[in-house]
Coordinates of N, CA and C in Angstrom, one line a residue:
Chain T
X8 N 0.9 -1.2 0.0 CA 0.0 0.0 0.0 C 0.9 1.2 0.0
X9 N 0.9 2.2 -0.7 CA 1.5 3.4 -1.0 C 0.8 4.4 0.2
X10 N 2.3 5.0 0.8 CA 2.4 6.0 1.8 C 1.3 6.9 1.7
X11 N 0.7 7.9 0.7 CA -0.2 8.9 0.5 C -0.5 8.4 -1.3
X12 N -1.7 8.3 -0.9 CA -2.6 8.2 -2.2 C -3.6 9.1 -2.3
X13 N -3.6 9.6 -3.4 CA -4.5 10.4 -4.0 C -5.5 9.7 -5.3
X14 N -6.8 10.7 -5.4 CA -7.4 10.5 -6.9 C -6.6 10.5 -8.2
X15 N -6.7 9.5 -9.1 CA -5.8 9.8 -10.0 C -6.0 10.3 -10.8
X16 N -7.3 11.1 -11.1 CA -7.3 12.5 -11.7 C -7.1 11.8 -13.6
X17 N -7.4 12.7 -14.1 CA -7.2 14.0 -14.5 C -8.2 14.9 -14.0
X18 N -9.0 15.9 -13.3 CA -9.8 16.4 -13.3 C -10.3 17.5 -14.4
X19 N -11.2 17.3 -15.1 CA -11.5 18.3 -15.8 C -12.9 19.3 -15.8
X20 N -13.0 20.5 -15.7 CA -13.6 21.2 -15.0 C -14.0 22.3 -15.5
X21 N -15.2 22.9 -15.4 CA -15.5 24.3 -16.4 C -14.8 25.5 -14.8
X22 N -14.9 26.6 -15.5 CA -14.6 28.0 -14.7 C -16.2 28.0 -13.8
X23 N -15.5 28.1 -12.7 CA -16.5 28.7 -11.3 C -16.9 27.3 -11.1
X24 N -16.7 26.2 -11.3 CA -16.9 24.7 -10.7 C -16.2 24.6 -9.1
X25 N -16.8 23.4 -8.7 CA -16.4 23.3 -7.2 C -15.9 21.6 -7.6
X26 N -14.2 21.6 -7.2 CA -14.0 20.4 -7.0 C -13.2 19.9 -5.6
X27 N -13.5 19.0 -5.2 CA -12.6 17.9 -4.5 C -11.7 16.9 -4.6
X28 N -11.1 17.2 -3.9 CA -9.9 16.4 -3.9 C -9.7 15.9 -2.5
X29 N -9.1 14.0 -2.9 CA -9.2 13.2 -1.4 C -8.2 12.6 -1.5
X30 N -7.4 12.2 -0.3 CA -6.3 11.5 -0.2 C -6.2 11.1 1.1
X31 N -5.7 9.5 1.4 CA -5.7 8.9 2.2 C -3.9 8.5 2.5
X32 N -3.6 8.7 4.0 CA -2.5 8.3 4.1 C -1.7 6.8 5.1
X33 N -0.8 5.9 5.0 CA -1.5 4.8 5.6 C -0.4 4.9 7.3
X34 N 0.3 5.9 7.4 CA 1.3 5.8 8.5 C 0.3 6.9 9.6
X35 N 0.3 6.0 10.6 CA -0.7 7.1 11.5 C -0.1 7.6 12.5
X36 N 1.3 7.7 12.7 CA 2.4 8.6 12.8 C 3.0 9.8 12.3
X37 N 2.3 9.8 11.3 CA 2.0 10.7 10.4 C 1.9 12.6 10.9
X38 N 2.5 13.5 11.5 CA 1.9 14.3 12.6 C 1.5 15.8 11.6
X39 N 2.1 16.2 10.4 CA 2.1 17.6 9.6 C 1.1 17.0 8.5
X40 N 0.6 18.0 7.8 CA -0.4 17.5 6.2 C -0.3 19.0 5.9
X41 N -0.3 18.5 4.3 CA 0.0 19.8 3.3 C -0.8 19.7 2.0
X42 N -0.9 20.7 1.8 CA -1.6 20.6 0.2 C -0.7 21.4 -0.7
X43 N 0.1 21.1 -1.4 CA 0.7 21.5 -2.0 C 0.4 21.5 -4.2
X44 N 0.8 22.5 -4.4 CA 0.6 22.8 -5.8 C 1.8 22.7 -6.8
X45 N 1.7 22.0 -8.2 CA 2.7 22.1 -8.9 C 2.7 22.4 -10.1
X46 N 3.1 23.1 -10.4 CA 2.3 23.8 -11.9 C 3.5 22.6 -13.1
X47 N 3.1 23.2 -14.5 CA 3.9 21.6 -15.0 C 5.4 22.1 -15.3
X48 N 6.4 21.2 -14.8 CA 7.9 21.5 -14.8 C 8.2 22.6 -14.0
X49 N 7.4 22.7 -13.0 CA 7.8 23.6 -12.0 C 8.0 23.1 -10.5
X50 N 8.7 23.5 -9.9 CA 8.6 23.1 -8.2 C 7.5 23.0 -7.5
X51 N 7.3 22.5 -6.3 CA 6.1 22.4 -5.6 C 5.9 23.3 -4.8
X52 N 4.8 24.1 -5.0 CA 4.4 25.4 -3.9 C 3.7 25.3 -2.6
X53 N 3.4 25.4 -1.7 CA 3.0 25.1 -0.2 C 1.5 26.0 -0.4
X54 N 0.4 25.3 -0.9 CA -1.0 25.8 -1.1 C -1.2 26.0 0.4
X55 N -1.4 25.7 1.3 CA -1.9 25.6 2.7 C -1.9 24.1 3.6
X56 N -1.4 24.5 4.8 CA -1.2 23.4 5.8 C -2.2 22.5 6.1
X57 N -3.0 22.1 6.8 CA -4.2 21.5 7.2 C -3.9 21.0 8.5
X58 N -4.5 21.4 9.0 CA -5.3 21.6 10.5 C -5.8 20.4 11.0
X59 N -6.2 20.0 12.5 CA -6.8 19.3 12.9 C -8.3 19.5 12.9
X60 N -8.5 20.6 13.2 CA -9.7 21.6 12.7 C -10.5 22.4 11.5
X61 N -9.9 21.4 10.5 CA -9.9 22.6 9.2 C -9.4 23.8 9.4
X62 N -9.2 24.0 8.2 CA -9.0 25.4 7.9 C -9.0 25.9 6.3
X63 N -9.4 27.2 6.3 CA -10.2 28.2 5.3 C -9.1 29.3 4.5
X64 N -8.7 28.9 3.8 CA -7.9 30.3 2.8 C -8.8 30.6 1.2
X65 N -9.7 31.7 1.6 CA -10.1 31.8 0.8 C -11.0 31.5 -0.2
X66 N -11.3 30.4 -1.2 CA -11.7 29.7 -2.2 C -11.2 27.9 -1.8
X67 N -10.2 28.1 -1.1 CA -9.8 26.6 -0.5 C -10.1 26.4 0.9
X68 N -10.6 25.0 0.8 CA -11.2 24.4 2.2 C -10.0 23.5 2.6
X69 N -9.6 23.0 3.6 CA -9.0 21.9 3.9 C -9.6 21.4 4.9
X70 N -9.5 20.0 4.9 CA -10.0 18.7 6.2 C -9.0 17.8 6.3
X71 N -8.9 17.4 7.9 CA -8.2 16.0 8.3 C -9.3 15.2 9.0
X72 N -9.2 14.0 8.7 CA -10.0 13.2 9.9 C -8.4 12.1 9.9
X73 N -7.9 12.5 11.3 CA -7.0 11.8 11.9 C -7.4 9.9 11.8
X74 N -8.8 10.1 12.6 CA -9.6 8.4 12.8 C -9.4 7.6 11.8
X75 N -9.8 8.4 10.7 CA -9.6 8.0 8.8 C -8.4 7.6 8.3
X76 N -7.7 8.8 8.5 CA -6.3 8.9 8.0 C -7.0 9.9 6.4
X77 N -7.1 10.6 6.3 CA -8.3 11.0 5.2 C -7.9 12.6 5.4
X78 N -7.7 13.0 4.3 CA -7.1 14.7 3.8 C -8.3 15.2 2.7
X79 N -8.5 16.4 2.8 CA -9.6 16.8 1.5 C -9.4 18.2 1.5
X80 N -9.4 18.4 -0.2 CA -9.0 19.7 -0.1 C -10.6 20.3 -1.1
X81 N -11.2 21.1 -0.8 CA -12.2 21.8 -1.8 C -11.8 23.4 -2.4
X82 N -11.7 23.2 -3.9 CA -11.9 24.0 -4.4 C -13.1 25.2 -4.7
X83 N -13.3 26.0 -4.3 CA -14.5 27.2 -5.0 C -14.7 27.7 -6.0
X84 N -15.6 27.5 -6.9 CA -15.2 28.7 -7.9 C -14.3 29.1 -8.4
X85 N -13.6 27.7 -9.3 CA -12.7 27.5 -9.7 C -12.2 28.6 -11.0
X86 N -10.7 28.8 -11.0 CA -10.2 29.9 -11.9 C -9.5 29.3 -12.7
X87 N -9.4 29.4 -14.0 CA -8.2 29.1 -14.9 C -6.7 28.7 -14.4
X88 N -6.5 30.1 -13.3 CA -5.4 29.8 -12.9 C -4.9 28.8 -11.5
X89 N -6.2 28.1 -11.7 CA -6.3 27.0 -11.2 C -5.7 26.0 -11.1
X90 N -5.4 25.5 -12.7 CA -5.0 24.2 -13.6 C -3.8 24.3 -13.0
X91 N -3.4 22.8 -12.3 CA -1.7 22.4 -11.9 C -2.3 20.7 -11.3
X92 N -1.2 20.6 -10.7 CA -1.0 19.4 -10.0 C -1.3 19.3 -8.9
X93 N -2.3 18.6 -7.8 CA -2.6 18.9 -6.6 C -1.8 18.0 -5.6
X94 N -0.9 18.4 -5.0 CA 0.0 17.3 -4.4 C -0.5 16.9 -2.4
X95 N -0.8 16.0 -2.3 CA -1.1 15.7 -0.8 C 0.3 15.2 -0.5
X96 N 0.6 15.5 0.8 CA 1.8 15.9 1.7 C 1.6 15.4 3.2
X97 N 2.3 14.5 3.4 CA 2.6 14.1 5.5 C 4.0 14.4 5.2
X98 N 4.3 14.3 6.9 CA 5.5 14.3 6.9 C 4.6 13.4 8.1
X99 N 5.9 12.3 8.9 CA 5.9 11.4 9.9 C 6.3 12.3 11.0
X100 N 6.4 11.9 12.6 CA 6.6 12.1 13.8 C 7.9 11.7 14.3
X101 N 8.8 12.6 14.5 CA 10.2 11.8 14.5 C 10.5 12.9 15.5
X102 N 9.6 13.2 16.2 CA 10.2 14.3 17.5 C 10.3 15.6 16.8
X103 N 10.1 16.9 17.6 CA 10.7 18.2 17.0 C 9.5 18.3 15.6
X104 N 9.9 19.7 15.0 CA 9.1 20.3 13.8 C 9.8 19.7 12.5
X105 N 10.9 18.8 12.6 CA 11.4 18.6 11.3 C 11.3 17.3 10.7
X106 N 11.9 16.9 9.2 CA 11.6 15.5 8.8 C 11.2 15.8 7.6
X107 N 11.1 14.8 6.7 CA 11.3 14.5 5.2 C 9.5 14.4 5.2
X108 N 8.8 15.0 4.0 CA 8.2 14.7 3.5 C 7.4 14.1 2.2
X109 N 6.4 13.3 2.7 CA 5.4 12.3 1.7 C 5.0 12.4 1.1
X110 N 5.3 12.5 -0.3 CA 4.5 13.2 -1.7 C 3.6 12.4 -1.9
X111 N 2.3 12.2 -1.9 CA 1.3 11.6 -2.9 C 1.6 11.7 -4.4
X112 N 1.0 11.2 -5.6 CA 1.7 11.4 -6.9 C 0.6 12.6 -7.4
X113 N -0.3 13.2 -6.8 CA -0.5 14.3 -7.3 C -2.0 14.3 -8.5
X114 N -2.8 14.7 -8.1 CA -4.2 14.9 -9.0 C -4.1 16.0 -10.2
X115 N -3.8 16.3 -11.0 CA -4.1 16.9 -12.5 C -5.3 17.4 -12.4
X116 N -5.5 19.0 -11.8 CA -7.1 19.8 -12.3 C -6.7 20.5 -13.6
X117 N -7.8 20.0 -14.5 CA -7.5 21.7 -15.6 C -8.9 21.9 -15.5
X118 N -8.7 24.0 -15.6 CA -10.3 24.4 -15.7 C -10.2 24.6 -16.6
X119 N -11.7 24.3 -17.7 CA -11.5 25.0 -19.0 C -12.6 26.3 -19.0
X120 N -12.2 27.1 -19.8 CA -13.1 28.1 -19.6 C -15.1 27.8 -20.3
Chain G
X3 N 14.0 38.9 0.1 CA 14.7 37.5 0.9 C 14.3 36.7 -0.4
X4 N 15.3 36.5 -1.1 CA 15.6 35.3 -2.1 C 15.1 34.2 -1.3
X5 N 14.6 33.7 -2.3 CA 13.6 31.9 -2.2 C 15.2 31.3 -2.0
X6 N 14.9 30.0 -2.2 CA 15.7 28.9 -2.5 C 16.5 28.6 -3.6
X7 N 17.6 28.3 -3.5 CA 18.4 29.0 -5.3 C 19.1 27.3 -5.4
X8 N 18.9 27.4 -7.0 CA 19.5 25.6 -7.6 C 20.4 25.9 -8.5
X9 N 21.3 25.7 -8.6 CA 22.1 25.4 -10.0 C 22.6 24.5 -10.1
X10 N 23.2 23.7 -11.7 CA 22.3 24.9 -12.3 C 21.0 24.6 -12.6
X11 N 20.1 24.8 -13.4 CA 18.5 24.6 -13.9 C 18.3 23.8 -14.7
X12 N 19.5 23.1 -15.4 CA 19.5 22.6 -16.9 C 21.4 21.6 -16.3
X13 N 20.9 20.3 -16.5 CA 22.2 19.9 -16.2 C 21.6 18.5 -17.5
X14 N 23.2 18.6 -18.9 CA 23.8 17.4 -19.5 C 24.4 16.4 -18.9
X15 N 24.5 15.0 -19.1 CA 25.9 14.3 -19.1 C 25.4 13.5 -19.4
X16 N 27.0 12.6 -20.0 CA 26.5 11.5 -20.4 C 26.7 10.6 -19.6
X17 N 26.8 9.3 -19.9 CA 26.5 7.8 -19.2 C 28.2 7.9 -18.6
X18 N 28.2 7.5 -17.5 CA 29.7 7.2 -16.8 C 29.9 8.9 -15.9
X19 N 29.8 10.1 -16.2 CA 30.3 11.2 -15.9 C 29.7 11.9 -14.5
X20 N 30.2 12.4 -13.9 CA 29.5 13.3 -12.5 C 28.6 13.9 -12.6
X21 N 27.5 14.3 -12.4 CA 27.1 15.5 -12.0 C 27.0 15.8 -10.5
X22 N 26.9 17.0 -10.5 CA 26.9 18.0 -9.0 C 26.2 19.2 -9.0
X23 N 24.7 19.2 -8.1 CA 23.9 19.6 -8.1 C 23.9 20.9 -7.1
X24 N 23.6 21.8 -6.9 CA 23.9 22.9 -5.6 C 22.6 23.8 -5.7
X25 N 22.7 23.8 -4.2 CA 21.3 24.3 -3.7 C 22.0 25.3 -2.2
X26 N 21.6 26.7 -2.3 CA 21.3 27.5 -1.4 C 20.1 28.0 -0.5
X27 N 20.1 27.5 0.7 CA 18.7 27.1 1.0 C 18.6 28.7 1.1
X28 N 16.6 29.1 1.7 CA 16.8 30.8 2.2 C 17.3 31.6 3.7
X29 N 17.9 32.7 3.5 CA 18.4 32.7 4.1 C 17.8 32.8 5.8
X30 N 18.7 32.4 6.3 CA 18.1 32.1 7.7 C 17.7 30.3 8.1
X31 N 17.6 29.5 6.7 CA 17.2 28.7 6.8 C 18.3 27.5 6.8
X32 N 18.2 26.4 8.1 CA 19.4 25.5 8.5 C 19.3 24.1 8.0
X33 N 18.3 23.6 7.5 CA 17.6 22.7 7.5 C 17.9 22.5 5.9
X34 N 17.9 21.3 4.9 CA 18.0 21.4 3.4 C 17.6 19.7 3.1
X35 N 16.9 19.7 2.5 CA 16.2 18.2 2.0 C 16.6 18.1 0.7
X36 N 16.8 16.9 0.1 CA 17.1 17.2 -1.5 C 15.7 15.7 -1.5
X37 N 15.0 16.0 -2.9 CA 14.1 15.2 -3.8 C 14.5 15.3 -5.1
X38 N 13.7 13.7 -5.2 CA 13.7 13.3 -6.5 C 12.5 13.2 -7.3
X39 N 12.4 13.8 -8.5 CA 11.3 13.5 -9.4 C 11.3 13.0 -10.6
X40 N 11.1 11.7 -10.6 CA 11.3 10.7 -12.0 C 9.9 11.4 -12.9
X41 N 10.4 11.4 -14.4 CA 9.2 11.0 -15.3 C 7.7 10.7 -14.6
X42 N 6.4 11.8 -14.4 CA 5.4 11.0 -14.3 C 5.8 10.3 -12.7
X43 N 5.8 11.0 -11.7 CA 6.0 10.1 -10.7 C 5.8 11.4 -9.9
X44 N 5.6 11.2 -8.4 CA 5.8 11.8 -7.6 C 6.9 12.0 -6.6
X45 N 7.0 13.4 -6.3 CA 8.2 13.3 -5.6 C 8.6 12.6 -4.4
X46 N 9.9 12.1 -4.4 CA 10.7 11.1 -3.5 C 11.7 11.6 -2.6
X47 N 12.2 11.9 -1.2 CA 12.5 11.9 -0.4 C 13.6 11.4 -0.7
X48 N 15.1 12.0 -0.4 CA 16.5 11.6 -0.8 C 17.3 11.6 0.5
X49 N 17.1 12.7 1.2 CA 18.5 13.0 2.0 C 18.0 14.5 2.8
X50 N 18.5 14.4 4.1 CA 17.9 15.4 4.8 C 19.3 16.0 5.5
X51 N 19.7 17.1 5.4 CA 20.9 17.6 6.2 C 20.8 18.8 6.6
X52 N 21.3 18.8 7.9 CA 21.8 20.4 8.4 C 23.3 20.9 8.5
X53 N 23.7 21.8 8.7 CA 25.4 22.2 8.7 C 26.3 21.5 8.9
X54 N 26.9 20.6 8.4 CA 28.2 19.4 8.6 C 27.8 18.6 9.1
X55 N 26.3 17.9 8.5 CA 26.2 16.9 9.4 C 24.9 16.4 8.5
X56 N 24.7 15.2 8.2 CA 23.5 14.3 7.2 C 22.9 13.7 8.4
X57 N 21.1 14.4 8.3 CA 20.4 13.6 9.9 C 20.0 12.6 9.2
X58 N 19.4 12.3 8.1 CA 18.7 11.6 7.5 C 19.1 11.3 6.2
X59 N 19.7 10.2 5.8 CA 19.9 9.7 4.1 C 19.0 8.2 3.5
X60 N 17.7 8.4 4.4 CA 17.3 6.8 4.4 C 17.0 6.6 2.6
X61 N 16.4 7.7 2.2 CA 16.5 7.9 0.9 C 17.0 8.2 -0.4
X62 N 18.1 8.2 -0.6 CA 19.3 7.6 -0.8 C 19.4 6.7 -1.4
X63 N 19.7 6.1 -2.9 CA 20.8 5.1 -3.4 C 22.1 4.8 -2.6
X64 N 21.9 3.5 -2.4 CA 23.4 3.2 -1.2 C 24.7 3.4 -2.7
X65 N 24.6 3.5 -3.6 CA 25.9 3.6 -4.4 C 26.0 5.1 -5.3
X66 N 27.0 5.7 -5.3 CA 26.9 6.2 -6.4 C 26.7 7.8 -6.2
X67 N 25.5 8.1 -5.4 CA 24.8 9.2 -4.5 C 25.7 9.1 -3.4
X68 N 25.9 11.0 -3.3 CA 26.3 11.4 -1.9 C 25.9 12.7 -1.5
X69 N 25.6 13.2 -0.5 CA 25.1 15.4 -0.4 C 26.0 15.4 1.0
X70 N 25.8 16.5 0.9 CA 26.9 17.8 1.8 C 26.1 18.5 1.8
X71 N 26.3 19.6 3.3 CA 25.7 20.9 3.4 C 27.0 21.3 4.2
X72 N 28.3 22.1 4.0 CA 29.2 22.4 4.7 C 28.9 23.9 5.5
X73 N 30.1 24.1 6.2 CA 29.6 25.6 7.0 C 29.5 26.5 6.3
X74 N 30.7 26.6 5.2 CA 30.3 27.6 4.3 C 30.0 26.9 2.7
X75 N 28.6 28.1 2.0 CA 28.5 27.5 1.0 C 27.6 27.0 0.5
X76 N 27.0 26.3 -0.9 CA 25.6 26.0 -1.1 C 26.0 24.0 -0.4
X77 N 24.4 23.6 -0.2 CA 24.6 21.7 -0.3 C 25.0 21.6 -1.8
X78 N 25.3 20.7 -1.4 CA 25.8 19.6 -3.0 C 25.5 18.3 -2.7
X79 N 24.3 17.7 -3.9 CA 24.3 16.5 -4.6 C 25.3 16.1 -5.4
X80 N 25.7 15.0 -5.2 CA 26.5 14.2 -5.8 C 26.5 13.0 -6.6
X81 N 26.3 13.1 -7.8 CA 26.0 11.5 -8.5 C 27.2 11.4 -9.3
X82 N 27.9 10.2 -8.8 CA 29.0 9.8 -9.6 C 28.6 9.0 -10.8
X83 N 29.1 8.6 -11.9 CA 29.2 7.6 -12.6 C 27.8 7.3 -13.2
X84 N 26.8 8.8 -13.8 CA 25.4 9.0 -13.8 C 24.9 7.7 -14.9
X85 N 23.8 6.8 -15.1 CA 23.1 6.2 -15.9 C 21.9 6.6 -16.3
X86 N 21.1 6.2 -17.1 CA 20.0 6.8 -17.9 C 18.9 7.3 -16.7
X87 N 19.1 6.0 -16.0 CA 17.6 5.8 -14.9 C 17.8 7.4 -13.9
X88 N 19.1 7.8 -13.9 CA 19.0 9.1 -12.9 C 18.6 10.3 -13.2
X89 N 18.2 10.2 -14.9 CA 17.7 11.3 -15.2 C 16.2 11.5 -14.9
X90 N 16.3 12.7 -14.2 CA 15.0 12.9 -13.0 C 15.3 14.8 -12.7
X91 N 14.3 15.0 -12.5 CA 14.5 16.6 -11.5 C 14.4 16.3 -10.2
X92 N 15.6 17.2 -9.8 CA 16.0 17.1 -8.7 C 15.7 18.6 -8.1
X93 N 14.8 18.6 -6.8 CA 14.3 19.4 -5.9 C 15.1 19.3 -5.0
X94 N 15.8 20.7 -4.5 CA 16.0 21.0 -2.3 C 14.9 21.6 -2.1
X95 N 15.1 21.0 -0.9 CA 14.0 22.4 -0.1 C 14.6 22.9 1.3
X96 N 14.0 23.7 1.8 CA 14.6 24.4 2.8 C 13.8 25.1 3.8
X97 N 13.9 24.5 5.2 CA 13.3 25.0 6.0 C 13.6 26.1 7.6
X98 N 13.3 26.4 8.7 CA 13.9 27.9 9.4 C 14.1 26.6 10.5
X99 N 15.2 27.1 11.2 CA 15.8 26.2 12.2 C 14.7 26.1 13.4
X100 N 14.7 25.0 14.0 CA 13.5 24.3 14.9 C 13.6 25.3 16.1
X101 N 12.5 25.7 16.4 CA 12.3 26.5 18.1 C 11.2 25.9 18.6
X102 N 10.5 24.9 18.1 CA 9.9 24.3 19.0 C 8.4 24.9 18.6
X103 N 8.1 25.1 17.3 CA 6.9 25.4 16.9 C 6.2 24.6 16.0
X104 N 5.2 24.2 15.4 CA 4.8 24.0 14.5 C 5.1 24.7 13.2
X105 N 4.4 25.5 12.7 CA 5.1 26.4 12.3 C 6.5 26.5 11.6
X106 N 7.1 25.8 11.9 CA 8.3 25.8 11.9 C 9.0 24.4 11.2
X107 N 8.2 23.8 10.5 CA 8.3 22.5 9.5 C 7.7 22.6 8.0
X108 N 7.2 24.2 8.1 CA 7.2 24.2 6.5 C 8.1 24.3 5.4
X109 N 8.5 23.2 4.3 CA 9.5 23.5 3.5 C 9.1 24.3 2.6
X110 N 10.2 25.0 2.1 CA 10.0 25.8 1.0 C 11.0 24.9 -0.5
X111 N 10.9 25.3 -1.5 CA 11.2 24.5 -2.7 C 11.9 25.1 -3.3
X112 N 13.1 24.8 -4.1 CA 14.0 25.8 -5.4 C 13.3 25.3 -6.7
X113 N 13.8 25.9 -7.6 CA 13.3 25.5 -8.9 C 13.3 24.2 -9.7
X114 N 14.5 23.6 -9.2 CA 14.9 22.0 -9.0 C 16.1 22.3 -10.2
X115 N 17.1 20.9 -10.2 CA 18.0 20.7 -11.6 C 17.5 19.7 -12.3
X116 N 16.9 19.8 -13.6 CA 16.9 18.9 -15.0 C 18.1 18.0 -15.2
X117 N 18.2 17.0 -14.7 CA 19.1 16.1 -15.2 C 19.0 15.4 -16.2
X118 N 19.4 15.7 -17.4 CA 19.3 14.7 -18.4 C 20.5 13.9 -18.4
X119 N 20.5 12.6 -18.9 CA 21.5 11.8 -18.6 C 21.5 10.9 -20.3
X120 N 22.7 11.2 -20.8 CA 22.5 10.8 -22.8 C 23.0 9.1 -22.7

């Protein structure tokens, strides 16, 4: 079973659509989660952390259910500049704030207009 | 405050030859991870170091592969004697030295090196 899995996408999507994205991770030592973005041949950008509590930036939702092992990210009214690579992210519990992180292989949104 | 810096952006070689990858984490930042990104794959976890010292290489080819982060200077990736299979982009990242926050575990990313390997 693979560390963080994601939908394998491609998602395809008009402008102002609402999508989700789910990803499940199997180490429940597991203690950081990330949503991270990767546009194509570009590095991966740090979209927002995720919370025990959710949390809200804007047009993006994030959820954890710890019990689950279960990450979700919701899109709002989706923009063009939307379209990239949705990457789910752990890092494991190794003491302290530091430690290597868990790439999922990443969901494919494109909006089309 | 400059992001995370790679050079170079674009790395040749052919089969048998070195390459040597260098990453400047940002500044203030003690912490430097290098990844790997094969073709169509997601990124993989290589090697974790702080100043003269590797905490973590579980990730890592035991041959061939080596990194450094010295006192002075950028890390360097190290691939001796490169083969086809290692042509991949290669990501650091770089995070702010631990005080005991949360907070304080987010990496940041460089642009990565293009390894093509002929």
């Amino acid at each position: 079973r693979k560390e963080v899995e994601q939908d394998p996408g491609p998602f395809n999507v008009p402008e102002g659509a609402t999508v989700a994205f789910n990803c499940t991770y199997s180490n429940s030592a597991s203690q950081s989660f990330f949503w991270y973005r990767q546009d194509c041949r570009k590095e991966p950008k740090l979209l927002m952390s995720v919370y025990s509590s959710g949390n809200e930036d804007g047009r993006f939702t994030a959820q954890l259910n710890r019990a689950s092992q279960y990450i979700s990210l919701l899109i709002r009214d989706s923009k063009l500049s939307d379209s990239a690579t949705y990457l789910c992210v752990v890092r494991l519990n190794y003491g302290g704030s530091q430690g290597n992180l868990i790439f999922g292989k990443g969901t494919k949104l494109s909006v089309k207009p | 405050n400059a992001g995370v810096m790679q050079n170079p952006r674009h790395l040749v070689r052919r089969r048998g030859q070195e390459a040597r990858l260098r990453c400047s984490p940002m500044k203030g930042h003690s912490h430097v991870y290098w990844y790997r990104q094969l073709p169509e794959e997601g990124l993989k976890f290589m090697v974790y170091l702080q100043k003269e010292n590797i905490i973590d290489e579980s990730g890592m080819p035991k041959e061939r592969f080596s990194a450094e982060f010295p006192k002075e200077g950028p890390s360097i990736l190290r691939i001796q004697q490169v083969v086809r299979g290692d042509s991949a982009a290669y990501f650091c990242a770089s995070s702010p030295p631990e005080t005991g926050g949360w907070w304080t575990d987010t990496q940041y990313f460089g642009p990565g090196t293009r390894l093509t390997v002929l």
